Amino acid sequence: MFSANIKNTLTVFVGSAKGGVGKSTVTLGLAKAFKKRGFSVGVIDADIHGPSLLTLANFEGRHVFNSAKKIVPLLHDNIQYVSIEAIVPKHEAIAWRGVMAGRAIAQFLKDVEFSPLDIILIDLPPGTGDIHLAVCQQTDPKGAILVSTPDQVAINDTIRFYNFLKRMSIDVFGIIYNMVHLSCPSCHHSINLFDNAQLSGLNELKILHKLSWSKDLSSDFDHIIQELCHHDHFSKFCIS
Ligand SMILES: Nc1ncnc2c1ncn2[C@@H]1O[C@H](COP(=O)(O)OP(=O)(O)OP(=O)(O)O)[C@@H](O)[C@H]1O
Ligand SMILES: [Mg+2]
């Protein structure tokens, strides 16, 4: 278990077994929205093979160790970041086998020391393998937010991830559909980016939001927090 004063910290996964659907974008958007509400937020980029959170957050940095030999998260815009990207040389290809990658992330998470936090969001890589198992064991999340594009290929992978979470006894707070539509910059007509008429398989999940293809999604993340607030675990994050 990573150390910090995490007793009262809500730990939440953001994931989908599908790559490129917006998991990191959602993690970062939510982190900023929680911070804007005055909460202390930590994010973990658990993607050993393709870390991207620092790039998305538009900064660089290297982790240092404190006097207790623990990894100090990077503080940027008042959010604490932890990423393998801040340990390995830039653009280095990590060619570890699954078991080794799992052990590495477990050790890495064990060695991190956050300052006190209200919430930690963990951005998971695609798939359901050793890294996911290791992160589950190491972090004890209270639940997960799923992210998928509204097409059957992505949804099928997201169902796999959902089933993996069930096997790990991890609750799901709901699903965010991403890149659902695009507003035409000239006529503002809304264009569906996927043929999402007949999707099946995740109907039992609460839809937290449908994100459009856009450069500025900040108000959408405020809306998602309002939706999450209906869940007991998020009650302290609600605006009364
Ligand atoms: N709603 C959106 N509008 C515009 N661009 C988006 C949106 N969602 C994601 N993107 C962009 O799409 C790309 C993929 O998104 P992101 O990295 O968040 O996906 P991911 O699921 O984390 O991918 P990976 O599986 O590689 O970790 C990024 O360049 C991101 O900026
Ligand atoms: Mg990602």
XYZ file of C-alpha atoms and ligand atoms in Angstrom:
272
model
C 0.000 0.000 0.000
C 1.369 3.417 -0.865
C 2.052 5.494 2.172
C 0.599 8.886 2.897
C -2.073 10.000 5.209
C -4.487 8.084 3.060
C -6.917 6.879 5.692
C -9.503 9.431 4.595
C -8.456 9.491 0.963
C -10.853 8.226 -1.675
C -8.951 6.104 -4.211
C -10.639 5.727 -7.592
C -9.615 3.882 -10.753
C -10.195 5.364 -14.193
C -10.064 2.638 -16.788
C -11.231 0.601 -19.738
C -9.464 -2.324 -21.323
C -9.477 -0.340 -24.581
C -6.621 1.931 -25.574
C -6.972 5.513 -26.744
C -10.540 6.099 -25.553
C -9.691 8.979 -23.207
C -8.830 7.413 -19.834
C -5.983 9.846 -19.183
C -7.998 12.810 -20.446
C -10.794 11.926 -18.025
C -8.348 11.372 -15.132
C -6.792 14.772 -15.661
C -10.110 16.551 -16.263
C -11.551 15.142 -13.053
C -8.385 15.947 -11.106
C -8.583 19.596 -12.182
C -12.303 19.778 -11.431
C -11.825 18.387 -7.896
C -8.915 20.764 -7.322
C -11.023 23.703 -8.506
C -13.501 22.819 -5.747
C -10.735 23.190 -3.185
C -9.870 19.521 -2.617
C -6.377 18.088 -2.483
C -5.905 15.741 -5.409
C -3.333 13.142 -6.383
C -3.073 11.323 -9.705
C -1.153 8.180 -10.512
C -0.200 7.289 -14.041
C -0.119 3.495 -13.816
C 0.762 3.063 -17.475
C 4.317 1.729 -17.391
C 4.552 1.117 -21.134
C 2.896 4.319 -22.338
C 2.776 6.984 -19.618
C 1.086 10.147 -20.842
C -0.352 12.097 -17.917
C 2.515 14.568 -17.576
C 2.428 15.290 -21.296
C -1.345 15.802 -21.172
C -0.896 18.063 -18.129
C 1.765 19.919 -20.103
C 4.745 19.744 -17.784
C 7.888 17.726 -17.167
C 9.668 16.726 -13.977
C 11.725 14.070 -12.224
C 10.767 12.341 -8.986
C 13.130 12.781 -6.047
C 13.350 10.797 -2.822
C 12.668 12.263 0.626
C 14.707 11.571 3.764
C 12.677 8.385 4.366
C 13.778 7.231 0.877
C 10.204 7.566 -0.407
C 9.293 8.911 -3.846
C 7.988 12.476 -3.667
C 5.088 13.176 -6.076
C 5.511 16.070 -8.508
C 3.423 19.088 -7.587
C 2.000 20.946 -10.583
C -0.876 23.416 -10.395
C -1.546 22.152 -6.877
C -2.101 18.558 -7.999
C 0.282 15.786 -6.884
C 1.419 13.603 -9.792
C 3.116 10.230 -9.742
C 4.314 8.708 -12.995
C 6.924 6.253 -14.183
C 7.565 8.900 -16.862
C 9.286 10.954 -14.162
C 11.652 8.084 -13.321
C 12.760 6.509 -16.604
C 14.690 8.396 -19.311
C 12.417 10.294 -21.712
C 11.145 8.205 -24.659
C 12.717 5.034 -23.224
C 10.850 1.895 -24.375
C 10.065 -0.235 -21.333
C 10.234 -3.822 -22.603
C 9.362 -5.617 -19.374
C 7.338 -8.799 -19.346
C 3.941 -8.589 -17.638
C 5.010 -10.099 -14.331
C 8.034 -7.851 -14.134
C 5.966 -4.763 -15.009
C 3.461 -5.770 -12.308
C 6.219 -6.111 -9.735
C 7.723 -2.795 -10.787
C 4.480 -0.841 -10.439
C 3.754 -2.523 -7.079
C 7.178 -1.559 -5.763
C 6.864 1.923 -7.248
C 3.489 2.500 -5.558
C 4.788 1.147 -2.266
C 7.626 3.654 -2.365
C 5.476 6.750 -2.985
C 4.629 9.161 -0.204
C 1.829 11.613 -0.907
C 1.035 14.627 1.213
C -2.474 14.352 2.706
C -5.080 13.993 -0.014
C -8.853 13.997 -0.380
C -8.828 11.914 -3.536
C -6.385 9.866 -5.622
C -7.282 9.092 -9.227
C -5.439 6.188 -10.812
C -5.154 6.235 -14.591
C -4.907 2.593 -15.670
C -3.336 1.361 -18.900
C -5.383 -0.603 -21.458
C -5.823 -4.339 -20.902
C -6.475 -6.485 -17.840
C -3.094 -7.949 -16.970
C -0.354 -8.079 -14.380
C -0.148 -4.309 -14.009
C -3.874 -4.099 -13.226
C -3.661 -6.936 -10.729
C -0.669 -5.327 -9.025
C -2.358 -1.905 -8.839
C -5.518 -3.494 -7.379
C -3.526 -5.227 -4.666
C -1.409 -2.202 -3.889
C -4.009 0.566 -3.744
C -7.340 -0.783 -2.440
C -9.639 1.439 -4.569
C -13.182 2.276 -3.452
C -14.435 2.012 -7.019
C -13.859 2.744 -10.679
C -15.021 5.071 -13.417
C -15.149 3.446 -16.852
C -14.364 5.304 -20.057
C -15.303 4.167 -23.560
C -16.014 5.542 -26.959
C -19.543 4.671 -28.109
C -18.625 1.900 -30.543
C -19.049 -1.809 -30.076
C -15.334 -2.662 -30.369
C -14.428 -0.332 -27.496
C -17.474 -1.375 -25.516
C -16.563 -5.059 -25.805
C -13.152 -4.293 -24.304
C -14.765 -2.162 -21.623
C -17.067 -5.081 -20.738
C -13.923 -7.184 -20.225
C -12.555 -4.542 -17.876
C -15.893 -4.378 -16.049
C -15.815 -8.162 -15.567
C -12.236 -7.932 -14.320
C -13.327 -5.347 -11.720
C -16.210 -7.578 -10.652
C -13.750 -10.410 -10.117
C -11.629 -8.070 -7.996
C -14.770 -6.999 -6.064
C -14.315 -3.369 -7.134
C -17.476 -1.260 -7.551
C -18.132 0.799 -10.652
C -19.451 4.340 -10.158
C -20.498 4.661 -13.795
C -19.319 5.073 -17.345
C -18.259 8.134 -19.328
C -18.726 7.911 -23.083
C -16.060 9.944 -24.829
C -15.740 11.498 -28.288
C -19.463 10.994 -28.774
C -20.061 13.975 -31.029
C -18.400 16.973 -32.562
C -19.892 20.402 -32.896
C -19.283 21.800 -36.385
C -17.167 24.951 -35.896
C -19.052 26.808 -38.652
C -22.705 25.853 -38.291
C -22.578 24.295 -34.739
C -24.473 21.269 -36.016
C -23.749 18.229 -33.814
C -22.153 15.317 -35.703
C -22.064 11.811 -34.196
C -18.527 10.454 -34.494
C -19.571 6.812 -34.170
C -22.565 4.882 -35.381
C -23.792 4.328 -31.847
C -27.370 3.325 -32.568
C -27.230 -0.320 -31.432
C -24.734 -0.567 -28.624
C -25.105 -3.406 -26.178
C -23.462 -4.760 -23.083
C -23.069 -2.010 -20.493
C -26.674 -0.951 -20.133
C -26.762 -1.683 -16.397
C -24.160 1.026 -15.720
C -24.989 4.592 -14.818
C -23.967 6.953 -17.640
C -22.066 9.752 -15.898
C -21.693 11.861 -19.042
C -21.209 11.930 -22.788
C -18.174 13.995 -23.744
C -17.910 15.643 -27.119
C -14.728 16.027 -29.155
C -13.524 19.340 -27.829
C -10.458 21.222 -26.660
C -12.222 22.523 -23.566
C -14.131 19.991 -21.509
C -13.799 21.694 -18.112
C -17.523 22.369 -17.587
C -18.241 18.728 -18.519
C -16.041 17.553 -15.653
C -17.912 19.811 -13.222
C -21.068 18.097 -14.403
C -19.513 14.638 -13.908
C -18.635 15.511 -10.297
C -22.283 16.467 -9.723
C -23.274 13.041 -11.035
C -20.688 11.261 -8.869
C -21.980 13.138 -5.837
C -25.048 10.906 -5.797
C -22.742 8.136 -4.645
C -22.023 7.871 -0.901
C -18.252 7.747 -1.371
C -18.340 11.168 -3.047
C -20.668 12.920 -0.630
C -17.911 15.111 0.832
C -17.158 16.476 -2.660
C -20.672 17.828 -3.222
C -21.513 21.487 -3.153
C -24.420 21.815 -0.750
N -13.103 14.421 -25.806
C -11.933 14.644 -26.417
N -11.794 15.702 -27.255
C -10.632 15.939 -27.907
N -9.530 15.175 -27.780
C -9.610 14.106 -26.958
C -10.800 13.800 -26.222
N -10.560 12.686 -25.488
C -9.290 12.329 -25.728
N -8.717 13.174 -26.612
C -7.357 13.066 -27.171
O -7.253 11.743 -27.704
C -5.983 11.185 -27.409
C -6.147 9.905 -26.590
O -6.694 10.259 -25.326
P -6.094 9.663 -23.984
O -4.614 9.665 -24.011
O -6.782 10.341 -22.865
O -6.623 8.161 -24.129
P -6.205 6.899 -23.246
O -7.406 6.023 -23.191
O -5.645 7.346 -21.955
O -5.081 6.250 -24.144
P -4.038 5.082 -23.720
O -4.831 3.807 -23.847
O -2.968 5.183 -24.746
O -3.602 5.340 -22.334
C -5.186 12.248 -26.696
O -4.413 12.963 -27.645
C -6.264 13.173 -26.117
O -5.826 14.521 -25.999
Mg -3.768 6.868 -21.060
